[in-house]
Structure formats: structure tokens, C-alpha cells
Coordinates of C-alpha atoms in Angstrom, one line a residue:
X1045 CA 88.8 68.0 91.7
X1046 CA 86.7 69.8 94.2
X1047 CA 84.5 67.7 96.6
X1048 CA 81.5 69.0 95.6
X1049 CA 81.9 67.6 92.3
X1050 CA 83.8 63.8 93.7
X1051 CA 79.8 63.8 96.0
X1052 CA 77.6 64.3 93.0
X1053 CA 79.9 61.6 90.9
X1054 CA 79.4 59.0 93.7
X1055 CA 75.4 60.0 93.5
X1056 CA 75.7 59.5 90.0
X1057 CA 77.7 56.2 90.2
X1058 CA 75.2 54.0 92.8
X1059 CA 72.1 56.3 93.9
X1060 CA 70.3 53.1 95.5
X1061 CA 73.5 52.1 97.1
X1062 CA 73.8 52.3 100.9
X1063 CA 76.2 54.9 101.4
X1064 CA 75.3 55.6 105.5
X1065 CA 74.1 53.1 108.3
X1066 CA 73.5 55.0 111.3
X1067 CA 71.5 52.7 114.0
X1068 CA 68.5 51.1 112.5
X1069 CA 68.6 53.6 109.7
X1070 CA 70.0 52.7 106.3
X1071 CA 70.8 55.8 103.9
X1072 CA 71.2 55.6 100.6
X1073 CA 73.4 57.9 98.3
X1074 CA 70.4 59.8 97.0
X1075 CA 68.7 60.0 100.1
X1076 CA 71.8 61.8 101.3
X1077 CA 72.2 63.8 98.3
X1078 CA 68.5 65.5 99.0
X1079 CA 69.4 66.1 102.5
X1080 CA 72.4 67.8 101.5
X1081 CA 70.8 69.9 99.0
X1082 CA 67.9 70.9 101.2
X1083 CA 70.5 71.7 103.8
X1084 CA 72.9 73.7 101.6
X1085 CA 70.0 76.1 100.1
X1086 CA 68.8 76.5 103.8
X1087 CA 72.3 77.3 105.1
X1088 CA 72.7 80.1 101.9
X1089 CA 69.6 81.6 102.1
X1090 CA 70.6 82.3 105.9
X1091 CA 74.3 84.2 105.2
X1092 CA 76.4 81.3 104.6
X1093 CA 78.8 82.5 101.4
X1094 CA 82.4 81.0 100.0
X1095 CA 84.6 80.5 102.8
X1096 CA 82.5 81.4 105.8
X1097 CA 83.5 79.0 109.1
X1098 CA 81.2 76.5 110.3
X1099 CA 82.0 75.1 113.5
X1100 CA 80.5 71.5 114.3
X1101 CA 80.3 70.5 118.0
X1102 CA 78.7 66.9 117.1
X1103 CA 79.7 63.5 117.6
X1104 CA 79.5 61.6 115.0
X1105 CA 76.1 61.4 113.5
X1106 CA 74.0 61.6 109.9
X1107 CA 73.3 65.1 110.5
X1108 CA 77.2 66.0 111.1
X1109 CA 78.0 64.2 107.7
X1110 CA 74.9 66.1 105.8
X1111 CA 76.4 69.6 107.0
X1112 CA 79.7 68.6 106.1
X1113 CA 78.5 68.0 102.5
X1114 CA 76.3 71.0 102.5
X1115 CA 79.3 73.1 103.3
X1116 CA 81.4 72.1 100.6
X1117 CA 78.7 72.9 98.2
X1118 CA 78.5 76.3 99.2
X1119 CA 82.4 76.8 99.5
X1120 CA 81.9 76.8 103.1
X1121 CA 84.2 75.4 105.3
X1122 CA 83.6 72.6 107.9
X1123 CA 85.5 73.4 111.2
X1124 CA 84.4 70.3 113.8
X1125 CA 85.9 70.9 117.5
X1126 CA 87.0 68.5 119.7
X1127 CA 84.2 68.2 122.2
X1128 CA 86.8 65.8 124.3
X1129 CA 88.6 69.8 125.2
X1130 CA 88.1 72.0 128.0
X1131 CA 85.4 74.6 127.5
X1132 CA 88.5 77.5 127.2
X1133 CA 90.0 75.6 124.5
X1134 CA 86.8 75.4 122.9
X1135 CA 86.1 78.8 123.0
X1136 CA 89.6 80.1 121.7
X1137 CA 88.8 77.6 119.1
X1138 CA 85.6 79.0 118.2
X1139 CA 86.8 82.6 118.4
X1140 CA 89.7 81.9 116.7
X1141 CA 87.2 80.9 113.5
X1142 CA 85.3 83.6 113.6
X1143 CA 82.4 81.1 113.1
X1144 CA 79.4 82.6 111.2
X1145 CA 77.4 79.3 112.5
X1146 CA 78.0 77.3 115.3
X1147 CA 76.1 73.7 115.2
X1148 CA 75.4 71.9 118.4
X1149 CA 73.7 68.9 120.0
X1150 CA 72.0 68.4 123.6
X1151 CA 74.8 66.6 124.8
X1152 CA 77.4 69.3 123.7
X1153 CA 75.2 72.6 124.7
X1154 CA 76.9 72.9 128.2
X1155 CA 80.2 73.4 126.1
X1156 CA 79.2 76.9 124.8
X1157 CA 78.9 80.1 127.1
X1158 CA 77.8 82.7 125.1
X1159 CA 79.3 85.4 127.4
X1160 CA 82.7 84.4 126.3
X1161 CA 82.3 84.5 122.2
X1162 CA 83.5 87.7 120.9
X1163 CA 80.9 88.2 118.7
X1164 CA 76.8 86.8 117.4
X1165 CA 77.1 84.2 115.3
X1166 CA 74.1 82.0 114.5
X1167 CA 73.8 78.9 116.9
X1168 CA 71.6 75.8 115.1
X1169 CA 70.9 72.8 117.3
X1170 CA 69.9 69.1 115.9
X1171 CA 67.9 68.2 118.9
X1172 CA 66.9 71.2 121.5
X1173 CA 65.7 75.0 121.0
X1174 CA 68.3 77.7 119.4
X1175 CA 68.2 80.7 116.9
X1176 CA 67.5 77.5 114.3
X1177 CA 66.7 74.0 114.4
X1178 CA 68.1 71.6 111.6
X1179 CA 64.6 70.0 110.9
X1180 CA 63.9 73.7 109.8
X1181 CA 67.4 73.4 107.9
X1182 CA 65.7 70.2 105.8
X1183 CA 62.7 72.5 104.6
X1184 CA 62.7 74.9 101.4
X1185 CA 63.8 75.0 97.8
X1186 CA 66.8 72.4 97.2
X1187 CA 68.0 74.1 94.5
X1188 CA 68.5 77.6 95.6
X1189 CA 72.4 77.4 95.6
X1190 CA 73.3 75.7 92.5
X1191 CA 74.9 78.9 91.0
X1192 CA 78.3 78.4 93.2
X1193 CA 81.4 77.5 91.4
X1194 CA 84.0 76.1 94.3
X1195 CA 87.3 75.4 93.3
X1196 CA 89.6 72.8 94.4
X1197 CA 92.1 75.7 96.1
X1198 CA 89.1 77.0 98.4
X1199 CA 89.0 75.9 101.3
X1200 CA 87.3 72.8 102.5
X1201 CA 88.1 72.3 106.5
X1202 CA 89.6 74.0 108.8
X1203 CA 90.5 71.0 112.1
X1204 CA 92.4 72.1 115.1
X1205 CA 95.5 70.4 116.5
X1206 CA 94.8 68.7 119.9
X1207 CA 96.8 71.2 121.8
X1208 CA 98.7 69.1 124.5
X1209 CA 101.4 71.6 123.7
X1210 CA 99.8 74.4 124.0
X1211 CA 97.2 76.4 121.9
X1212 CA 95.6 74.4 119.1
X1213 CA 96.5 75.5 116.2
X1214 CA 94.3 75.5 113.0
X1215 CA 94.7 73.7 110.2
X1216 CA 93.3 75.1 106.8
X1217 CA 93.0 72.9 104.0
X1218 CA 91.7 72.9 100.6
X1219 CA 89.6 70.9 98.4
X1220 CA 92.6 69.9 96.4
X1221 CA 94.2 68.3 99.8
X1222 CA 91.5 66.7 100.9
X1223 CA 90.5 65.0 97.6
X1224 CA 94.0 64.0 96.9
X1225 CA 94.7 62.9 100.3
X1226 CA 91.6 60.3 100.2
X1227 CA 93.6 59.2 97.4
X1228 CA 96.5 58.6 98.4
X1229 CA 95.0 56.9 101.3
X1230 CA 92.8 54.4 99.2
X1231 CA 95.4 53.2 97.0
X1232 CA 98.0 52.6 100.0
X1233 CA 95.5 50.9 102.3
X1234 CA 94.2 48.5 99.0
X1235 CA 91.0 49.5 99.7
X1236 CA 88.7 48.1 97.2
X1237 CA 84.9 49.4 95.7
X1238 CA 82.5 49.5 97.5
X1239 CA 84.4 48.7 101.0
X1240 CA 82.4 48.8 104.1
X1241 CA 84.0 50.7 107.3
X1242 CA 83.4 52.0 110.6
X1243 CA 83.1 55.6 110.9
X1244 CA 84.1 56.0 114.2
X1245 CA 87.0 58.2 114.1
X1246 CA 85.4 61.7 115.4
X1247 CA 85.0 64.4 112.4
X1248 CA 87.6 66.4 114.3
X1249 CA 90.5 64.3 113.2
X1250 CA 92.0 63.9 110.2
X1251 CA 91.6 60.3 110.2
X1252 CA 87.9 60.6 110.5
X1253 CA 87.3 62.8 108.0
X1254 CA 89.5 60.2 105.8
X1255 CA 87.3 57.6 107.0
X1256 CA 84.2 59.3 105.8
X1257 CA 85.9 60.6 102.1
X1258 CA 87.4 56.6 101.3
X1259 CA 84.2 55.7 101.6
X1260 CA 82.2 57.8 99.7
X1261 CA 84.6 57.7 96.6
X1262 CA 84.6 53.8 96.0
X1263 CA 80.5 54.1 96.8
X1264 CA 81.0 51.9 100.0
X1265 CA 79.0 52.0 103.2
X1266 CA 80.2 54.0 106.2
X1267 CA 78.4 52.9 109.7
X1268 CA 78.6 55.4 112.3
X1269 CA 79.1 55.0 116.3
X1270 CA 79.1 58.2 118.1
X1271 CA 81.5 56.8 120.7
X1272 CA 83.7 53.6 120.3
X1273 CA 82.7 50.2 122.5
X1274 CA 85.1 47.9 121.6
X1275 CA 81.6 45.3 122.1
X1276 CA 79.6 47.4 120.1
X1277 CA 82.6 47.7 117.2
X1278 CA 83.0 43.8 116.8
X1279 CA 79.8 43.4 116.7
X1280 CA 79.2 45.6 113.4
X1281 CA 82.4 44.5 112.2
X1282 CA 80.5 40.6 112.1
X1283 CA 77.3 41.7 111.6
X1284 CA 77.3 44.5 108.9
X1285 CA 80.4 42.2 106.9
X1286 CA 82.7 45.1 107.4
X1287 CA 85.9 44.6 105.0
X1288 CA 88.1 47.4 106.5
X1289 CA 88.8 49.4 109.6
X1290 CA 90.9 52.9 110.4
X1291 CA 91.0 53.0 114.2
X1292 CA 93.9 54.4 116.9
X1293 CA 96.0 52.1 118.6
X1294 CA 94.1 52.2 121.8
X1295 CA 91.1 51.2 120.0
X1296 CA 92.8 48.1 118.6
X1297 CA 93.8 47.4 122.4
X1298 CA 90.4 47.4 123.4
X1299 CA 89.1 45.4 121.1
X1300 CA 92.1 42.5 121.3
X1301 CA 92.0 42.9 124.8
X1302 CA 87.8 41.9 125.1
X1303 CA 88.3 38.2 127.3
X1304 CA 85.3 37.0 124.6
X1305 CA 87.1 38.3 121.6
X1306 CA 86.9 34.7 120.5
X1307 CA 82.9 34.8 119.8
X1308 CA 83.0 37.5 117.0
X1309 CA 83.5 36.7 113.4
X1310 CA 86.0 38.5 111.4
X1311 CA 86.5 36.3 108.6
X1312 CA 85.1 39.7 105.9
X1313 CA 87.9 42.1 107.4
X1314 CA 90.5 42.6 104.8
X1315 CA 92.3 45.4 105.9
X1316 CA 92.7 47.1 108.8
X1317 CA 95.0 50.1 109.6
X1318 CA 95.9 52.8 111.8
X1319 CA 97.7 56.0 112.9
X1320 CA 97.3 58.6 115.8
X1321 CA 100.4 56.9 117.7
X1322 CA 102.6 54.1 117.5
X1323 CA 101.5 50.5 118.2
X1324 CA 103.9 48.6 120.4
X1325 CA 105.2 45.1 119.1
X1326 CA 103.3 43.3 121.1
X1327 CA 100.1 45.1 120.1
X1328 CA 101.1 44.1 116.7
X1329 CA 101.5 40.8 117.2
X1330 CA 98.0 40.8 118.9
X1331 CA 95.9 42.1 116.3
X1332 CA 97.4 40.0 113.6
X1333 CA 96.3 37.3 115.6
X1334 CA 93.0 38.0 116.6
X1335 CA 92.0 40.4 113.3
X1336 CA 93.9 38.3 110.6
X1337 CA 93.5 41.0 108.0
X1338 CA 95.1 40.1 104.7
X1339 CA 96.8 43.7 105.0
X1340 CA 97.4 45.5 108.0
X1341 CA 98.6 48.7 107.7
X1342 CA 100.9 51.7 109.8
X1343 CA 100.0 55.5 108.2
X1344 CA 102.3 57.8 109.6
X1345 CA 101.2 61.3 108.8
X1346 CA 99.6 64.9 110.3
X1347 CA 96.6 67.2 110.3
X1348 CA 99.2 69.4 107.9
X1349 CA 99.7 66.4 105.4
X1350 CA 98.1 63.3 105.9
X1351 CA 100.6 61.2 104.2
X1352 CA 104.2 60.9 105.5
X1353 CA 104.9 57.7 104.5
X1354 CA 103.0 54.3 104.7
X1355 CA 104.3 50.6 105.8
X1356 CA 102.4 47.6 104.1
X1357 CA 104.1 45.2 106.1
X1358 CA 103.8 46.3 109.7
X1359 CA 103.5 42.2 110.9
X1360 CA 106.8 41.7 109.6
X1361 CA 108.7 45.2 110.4
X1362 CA 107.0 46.3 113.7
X1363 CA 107.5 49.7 114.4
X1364 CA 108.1 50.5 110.7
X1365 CA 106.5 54.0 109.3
X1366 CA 108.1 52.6 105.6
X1367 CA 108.6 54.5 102.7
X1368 CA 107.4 58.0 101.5
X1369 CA 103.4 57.9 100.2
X1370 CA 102.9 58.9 96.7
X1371 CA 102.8 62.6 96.9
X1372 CA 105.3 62.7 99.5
X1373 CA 109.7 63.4 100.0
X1374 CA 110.9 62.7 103.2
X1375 CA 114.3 63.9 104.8
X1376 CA 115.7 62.9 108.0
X1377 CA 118.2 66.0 109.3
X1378 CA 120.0 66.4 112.3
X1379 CA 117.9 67.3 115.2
X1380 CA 118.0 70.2 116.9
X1381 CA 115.0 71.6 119.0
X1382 CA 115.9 75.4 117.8
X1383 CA 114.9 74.8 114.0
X1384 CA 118.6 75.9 113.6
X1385 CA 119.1 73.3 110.8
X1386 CA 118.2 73.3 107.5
X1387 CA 117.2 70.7 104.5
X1388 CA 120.6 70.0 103.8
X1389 CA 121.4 68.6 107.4
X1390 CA 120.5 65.3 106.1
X1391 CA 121.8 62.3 108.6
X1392 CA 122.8 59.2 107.4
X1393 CA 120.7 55.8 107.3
X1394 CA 120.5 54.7 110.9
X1395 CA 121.5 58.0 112.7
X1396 CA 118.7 59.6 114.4
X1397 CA 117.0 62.8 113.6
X1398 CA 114.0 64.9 112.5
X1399 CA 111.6 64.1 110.0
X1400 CA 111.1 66.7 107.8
X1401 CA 108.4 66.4 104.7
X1402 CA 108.5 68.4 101.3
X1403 CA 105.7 71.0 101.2
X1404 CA 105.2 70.4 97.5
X1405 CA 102.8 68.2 97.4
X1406 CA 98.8 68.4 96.9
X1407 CA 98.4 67.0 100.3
X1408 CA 99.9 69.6 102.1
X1409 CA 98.6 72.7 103.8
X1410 CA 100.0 76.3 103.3
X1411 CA 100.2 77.7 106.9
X1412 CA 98.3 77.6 110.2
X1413 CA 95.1 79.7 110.3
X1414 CA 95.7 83.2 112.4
X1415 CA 99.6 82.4 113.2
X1416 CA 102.3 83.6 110.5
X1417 CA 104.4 83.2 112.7
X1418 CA 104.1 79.6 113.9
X1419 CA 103.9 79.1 110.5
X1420 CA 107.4 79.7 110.0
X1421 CA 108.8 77.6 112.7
X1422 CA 107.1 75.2 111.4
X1423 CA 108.2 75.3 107.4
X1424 CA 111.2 76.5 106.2
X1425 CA 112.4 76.3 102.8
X1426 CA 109.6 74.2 101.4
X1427 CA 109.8 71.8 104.0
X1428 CA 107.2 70.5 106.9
X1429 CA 109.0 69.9 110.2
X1430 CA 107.4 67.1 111.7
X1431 CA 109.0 67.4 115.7
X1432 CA 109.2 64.3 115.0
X1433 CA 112.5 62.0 115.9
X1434 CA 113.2 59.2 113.2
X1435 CA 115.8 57.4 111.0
X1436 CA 115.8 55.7 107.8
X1437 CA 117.3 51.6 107.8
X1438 CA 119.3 50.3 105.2
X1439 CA 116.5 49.8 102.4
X1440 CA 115.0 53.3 103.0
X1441 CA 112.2 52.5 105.3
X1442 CA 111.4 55.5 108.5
X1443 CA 111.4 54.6 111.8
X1444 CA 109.4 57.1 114.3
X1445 CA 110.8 56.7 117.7
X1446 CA 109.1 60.4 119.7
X1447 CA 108.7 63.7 119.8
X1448 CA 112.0 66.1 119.4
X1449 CA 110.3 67.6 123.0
X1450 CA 110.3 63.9 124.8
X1451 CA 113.8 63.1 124.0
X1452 CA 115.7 62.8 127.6
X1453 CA 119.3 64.4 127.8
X1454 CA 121.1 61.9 130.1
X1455 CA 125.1 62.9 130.6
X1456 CA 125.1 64.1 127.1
X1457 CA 123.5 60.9 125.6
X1458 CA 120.2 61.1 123.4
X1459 CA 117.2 59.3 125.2
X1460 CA 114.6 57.9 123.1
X1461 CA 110.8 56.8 125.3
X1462 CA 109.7 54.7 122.9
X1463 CA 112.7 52.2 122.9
X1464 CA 112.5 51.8 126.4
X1465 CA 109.0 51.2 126.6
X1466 CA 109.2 48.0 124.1
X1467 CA 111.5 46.8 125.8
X1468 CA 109.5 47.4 129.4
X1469 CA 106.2 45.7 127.4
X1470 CA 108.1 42.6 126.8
X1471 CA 108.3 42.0 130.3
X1472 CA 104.8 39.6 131.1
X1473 CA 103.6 41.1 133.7
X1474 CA 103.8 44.8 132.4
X1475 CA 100.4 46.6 130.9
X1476 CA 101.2 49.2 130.0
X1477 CA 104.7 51.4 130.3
X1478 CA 105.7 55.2 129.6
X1479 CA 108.7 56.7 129.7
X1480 CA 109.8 60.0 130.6
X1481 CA 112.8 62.2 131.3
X1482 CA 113.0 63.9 134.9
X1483 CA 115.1 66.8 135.5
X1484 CA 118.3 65.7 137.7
X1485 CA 121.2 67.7 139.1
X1486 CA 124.2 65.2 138.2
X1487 CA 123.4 63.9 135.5
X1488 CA 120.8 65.9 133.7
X1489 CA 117.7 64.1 133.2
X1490 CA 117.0 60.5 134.1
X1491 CA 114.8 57.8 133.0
X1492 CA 111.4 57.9 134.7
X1493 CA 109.5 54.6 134.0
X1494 CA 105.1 54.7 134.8
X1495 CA 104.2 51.3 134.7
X1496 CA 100.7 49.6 134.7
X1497 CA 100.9 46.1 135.5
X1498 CA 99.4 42.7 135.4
X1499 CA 100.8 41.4 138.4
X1500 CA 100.6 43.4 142.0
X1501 CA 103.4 41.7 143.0
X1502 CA 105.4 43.1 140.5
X1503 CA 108.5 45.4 142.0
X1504 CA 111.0 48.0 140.6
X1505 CA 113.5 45.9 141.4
X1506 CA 112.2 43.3 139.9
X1507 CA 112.0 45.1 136.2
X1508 CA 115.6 47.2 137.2
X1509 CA 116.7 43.4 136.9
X1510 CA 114.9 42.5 133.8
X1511 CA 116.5 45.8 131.9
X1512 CA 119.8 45.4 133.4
X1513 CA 119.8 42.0 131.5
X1514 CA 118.3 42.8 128.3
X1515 CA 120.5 42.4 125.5
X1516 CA 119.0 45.4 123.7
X1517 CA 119.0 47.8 126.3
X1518 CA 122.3 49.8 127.0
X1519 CA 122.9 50.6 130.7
X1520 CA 122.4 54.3 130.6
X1521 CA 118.7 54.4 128.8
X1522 CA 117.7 51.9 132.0
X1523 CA 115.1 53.2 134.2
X1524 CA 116.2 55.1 137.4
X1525 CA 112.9 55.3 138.6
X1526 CA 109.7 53.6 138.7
X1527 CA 106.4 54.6 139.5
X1528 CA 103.4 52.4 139.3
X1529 CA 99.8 54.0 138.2
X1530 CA 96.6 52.4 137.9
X1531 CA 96.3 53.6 134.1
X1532 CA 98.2 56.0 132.2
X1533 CA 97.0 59.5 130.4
X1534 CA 96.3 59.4 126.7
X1535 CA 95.7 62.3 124.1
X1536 CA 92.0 62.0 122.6
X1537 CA 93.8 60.8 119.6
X1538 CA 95.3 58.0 121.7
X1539 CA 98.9 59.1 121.8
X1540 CA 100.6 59.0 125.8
X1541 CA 100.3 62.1 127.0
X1542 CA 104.0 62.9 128.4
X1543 CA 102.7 66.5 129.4
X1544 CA 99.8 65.1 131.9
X1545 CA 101.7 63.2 134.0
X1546 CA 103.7 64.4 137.4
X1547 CA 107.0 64.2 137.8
X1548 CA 107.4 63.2 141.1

């Protein structure tokens, strides 16, 4: 199944249906599907062929979603950037593509010097002057393109990977994995027809463009915010009935967190799920009492394969990733940050290691765009190395605990953040907590602990106490250190962001 085929089947299925609520404005599936067309001859009878880049620098709006239809009509593929990046990163990006079209908005303009693209491609803005505007996209013969054949093993997107590491790295993927990977998604987060949802995930991530797919294959109604308010978000989740969310942690945090949470109705939200980052216990525990969604949900996947695995039980295993989706095999092997080890380095259940994920499977991509050989640090064998640390319990289930570049080396021992920061958030008068390793000349690394708290009386001492106590924390994983910040850095995809903050 290609996705130009799943968009005309939804047309098909409920043309009057709303399928888009953007504002005031309610869209139905036709009304999108005329737009699209319109759009796609315009964007064919300027260049645009089979497998040409687009890049998107929109937030998310009803012209973004028309251009990303459009593109997959043609063959084209949608490449959105994060606008959140610095204008270098940007750029690379965009060179990277070698974009035939670059799409812009008013508020995203200042992001592109043209000095530093390597070469002309077209520039189309929604709402200023450029080469093109889209109103002029919406004029001319509908029809113009309807001799295309796409096939589910052309490409569809192209999304970058945020880059805190480094150089983002792009992400092809086909129609085959996106259609497959909506899903997989849909049956493991019990979505049911006709669903409403926020579309507030930005186009750039993998979860948004999930967000936007779900909904458009059960015919449901997706309403878009072009930037989160956790205000704004309860209010459409009372007002527009919505049955099921897909946010980041830090969303949920903001929205739990709101001192007049109490006034909103959520009585039609079924499900509600996320993935981006881990969500801390207490978190957890929050949103299952505020929310009180029948099912709430942990996804743990990547840009490369959305599914890893999937817990349908989060309120009663906190922390739990679960079992393998449907497409999916999961290893856990011995870590090692050289990639020395192979498939058959599997650990036992409850020893720690990397999470490594089969490459056969529809949902996963073939190789980073431009880089053979990241590529091949990346996937050996027919497998997907993750970086990521884990272990499996006694009944199967993964457990994600960091990043194979966060774990801390203390005197030989294996230091995990994420353990240490649970335990840190139980404390009541801690925020927020992060952990990370600081280079040390007897002993290695030690514990670093940036704390936001509650309380301005709280002191180091204070929580030294509180770990030295805790029946869960052995004495070498305590903090040695502890450094109190008025917030702490996150990644736009609401992940800590370990690289960003000093060491000293």
C-alpha cells in the first residue's frame, strides 16, 4: 500500500467527514482532497518528478498537511526541518537534500540565507512574496498529474534526526514504512474509527507525522496547534470531544502541572500515549490521575523504525517499554560503545545491555541518506543498534534506562542516569532532577546531580541524606555533587539534554 492510494480510500470512505480543524476552519476530506490535487498538478507542472526533495519549514498548519499529500501523489518526498535548529543546522540540512523546493512561512523566512545554499532551488512562501506563492499553487488544472504510478518502496519522507550528537542525520523512508508503521501504531494504541486527536506533534518528528496518518486512516478528525499551550490543548481536548492524544512527556507535564487543571473536562479521552523520552514514575502516576484514559500507553521506538516495542500497561509497570510491536524482534546484547559485539552477544533477562532491533521488518528504513558509512555503525548483520541501554524482566518485557553515551564509569561500576533520577524525584521537594557523569581523577567519573526544586531551602546535604538512606539506591550510584539550576535543558523532542549542560 502506497499513501497515495490509503488518501483517496479515506476520500472515498467519508468525503463529508471532517478530516482537519484548523482555528475556526473545519475541512472536510473532499475539501482536502481538491486542495491536494490542485496543489500536486501545480507542483508537477513546475519540475517536481518521482523522488525530488521537498523541504518544509512550516509549523504545523492546513497548508503543510496539503503539500505533504500533494507530494506523495507525485512520488515526491516530504522533508520538513526542524525550525526549533540553529540556521547552520538548517542549512546542512537543506543542502544535504538537495531540495528542488524549499516551502516557507513569514515566521520561518529569517531561517534561510540564500548565500549559503549550494545551489537555486525554487523557494514558495504561504504568506509573503517569493519565486511562488501557494495561493498561486491552488490555481490550474487538478488533474494534470494523474498519470503517476508511486509504489510503496519509493520514497515518501525524508525527517532528520535532532542532532544533539552531532550532524543530523537523514532518515529516508518509504511508502511501505510509513503506511505499515501507522498500522502498527493504530492497533497498539486501540485507536478506534473515526478518533479525534491533536495534531500538535511538529511534521518534523516521527510522532507527528504518525499523528497526522492514524487519523486519516480511521477517517477521524485531526485539530492542529502550531505551537503547544498546555491551556489552549485542554481546552480542545474538552471542547472538540477529543478521544485520544500522542504528546512528549513534557507536554503531559505541562498540562498536569496547570494549578486549574481541575476546570477542564476529559471525560471523552480514551487513550492517551506517548514517546520522545521516558516519563518518570511520578509523571505517571500524575497523568493517570488527572487524564483517566482507559488506556495509557509508552511507544518506545525511532525515526529509523517507529516501533520497538509497546507497553499497554504503563500505570501498572512504570518505566516499562514492554514487548516487541507487531513487526518487530528485539535483542538485548552486551554493551559495548565500539559496536564490537554482535547479535549473538545476547545478555540474560535482568542484565543490562544494548537494544538492538531486527531490520526485517516493513517499518524499518534501509540506511541514512548521504552516509554509507554511518550507516554501517549503525546496522550490522540485519540488526538496528538502538544506543540504547536496556534489559528484558522475567516475563519478557524491555526496560530503557539511557543512552550507551550517558552511562557513567564510576571505579569500574556501570552508572545508569535514569535510576538515579527516580529516585531523586521521589524526594517532595525535587522538580525536576538530571544526572550526569563528570570526569574525575580517582575514581573515574562521578555522579553529578542538576536539580530543580520546589523548596529554596532545599540543600545538598539535605538530598546526600535522603539517597544515602534509600533502600534502592546502592552507595556508589549516590550523587557526589549537586548543582541547583532554575530549569533544566531539553531536546525539542523533550528528551534532557545531557550534552547542553556544564560540567562544572
Amino acid at each position: 500500500m502506497d499513501l497515495a492510494r490509503m488518501f483517496d480510500y479515506a476520500v472515498e470512505r467519508s468525503p463529508n467527514e471532517t478530516a482537519f480543524i484548523d482555528g475556526e476552519r473545519h475541512y472536510s476530506y473532499k475539501e482536502i482532497k481538491s486542495s491536494v490535487n490542485f496543489v500536486a498538478a501545480s507542483l508537477y507542472r513546475l519540475g517536481i518528478k518521482k523522488g525530488d526533495r521537498i523541504a518544509i519549514l512550516l509549523r504545523n498548519r492546513m497548508e503543510a498537511i496539503v503539500l505533504f499529500w500533494a507530494t506523495q501523489k507525485l512520488g515526491a518526498v516530504f522533508s520538513p526541518i526542524n525550525i526549533m535548529q540553529t540556521k547552520e543546522i538548517i542549512h546542512y540540512c537543506i543542502n544535504d537534500l538537495d531540495a528542488k523546493m524549499i516551502v516557507f512561512e513569514k515566521t520561518t523566512e529569517y531561517l534561510i540565507e540564500r548565500g549559503k545554499i549550494d545551489y537555486r532551488p525554487l523557494f514558495i512562501t504561504i504568506d509573503g512574496k517569493s519565486d511562488i506563492t501557494y495561493s498561486e499553487l491552488l490555481q490550474g488544472n487538478e488533474y494534470d498529474f494523474n498519470h503517476i504510478t508511486v509504489h510503496e518502496n519509493d520514497l515518501s519522507i525524508i525527517l532528520y534526526t535532532s542532532g544533539t550528537t552531532g550532524i543530523p542525520k537523514g532518515v529516508p523512508r518509504t511508502h511501505l514504512n510509513e503506511y505499515s508503521s501507522t498500522l502498527a501504531y493504530v492497533f497498539h494504541c486501540r485507536y478506534e474509527w473515526m478518533d479525534t486527536s491533536l495534531g500538535v506533534i511538529p511534521l518534523h518528528h516521527t510522532m507527528g507525522i504518525r499523528s497526522l496518518l492514524s487519523m486519516f486512516l480511521l477517517n477521524g478528525t485531526t485539530i492542529l496547534l502550531k505551537n503547544f499551550d498546555p491551556n489552549e490543548a485542554c481546552q480542545l481536548i474538552q471542547d472538540q470531544k477529543v478521544t485520544c492524544v500522542y504528546l512528549f512527556p513534557s507536554m503531559y507535564h505541562e498540562i498536569v502541572s496547570l494549578t486549574d487543571i481541575k476546570k477542564y473536562d476529559f471525560e471523552r479521552l480514551r487513550v492517551i500515549s506517548y514517546a520522545g523520552a521516558p516519563m518518570t514514575n511520578r509523571l505517571i502516576q500524575k497523568c493517570q490521575e488527572v487524564l483517566n484514559p482507559a488506556h495509557f500507553i509508552n511507544q518506545y521506538g525511532s525515526t529509523e523504525i517507529f516501533t520497538h516495542t509497546i507497553c499497554q500497561e504503563i500505570i501498572h509497570k512504570p518505566g516499562c517499554a514492554g514487548k516487541p510491536g507487531i513487526h518487530q524482534k528485539i535483542k538485548v546484547i552486551e554493551a559495548d560503545a565500539s559496536r564490537s559485539k554482535s547479535e549473538e552477544d545476547v545478555v540474560p533477562n535482568g542484565v543490562i545491555g544494548e537494544v538492538i532491533v531486527s531490520m526485517d521488518s516493513p517499518e524499518a528504513f534501509r540506511g541514512y541518506w548521504n552516509k554509507p558509512e554511518v550507516t554501517k555503525k549503525s546496522v550490522k548483520n540485519g540488526w538496528y543498534y538502538t544506543g540504547d541501554l536496556g534489559y528484558k524482566d522475567e516475563t519478557g518485557d524491555i526496560y530503557v534506562i539511557g543512552r550507551i553515551d550517558e552511562m557513567i564509569l564510576h571505579a569500574g561500576e556501570n552508572i545508569f542516569p535514569l535510576e538515579v533520577e527516580n529516585i531523586l524525584l521521589e524526594h517532595p521537594k525535587v522538580k525536576e532532577a538530571m544526572i550526569r557523569g563528570e570526569d574525575d581523577e580517582r575514581w573515574g567519573q562521578i555522579v553529578v546531580a542538576y536539580i530543580v526544586s520546589k523548596d529554596e531551602l532545599l540543600t545538598a546535604g539535605e538530598l546526600d541524606i535522603f539517597c544515602k538512606s534509600h533502600s534502592m539506591l546502592s552507595n556508589f550510584k549516590r550523587p557526589r555533587k549537586y548543582i541547583f539550576k532554575s530549569s533544566l535543558p531539553e531536546t525539542t523532542s523533550g528528551k534532557p539534554s545531557y550534552k547542553q549542560v556544564p560540567s562544572k
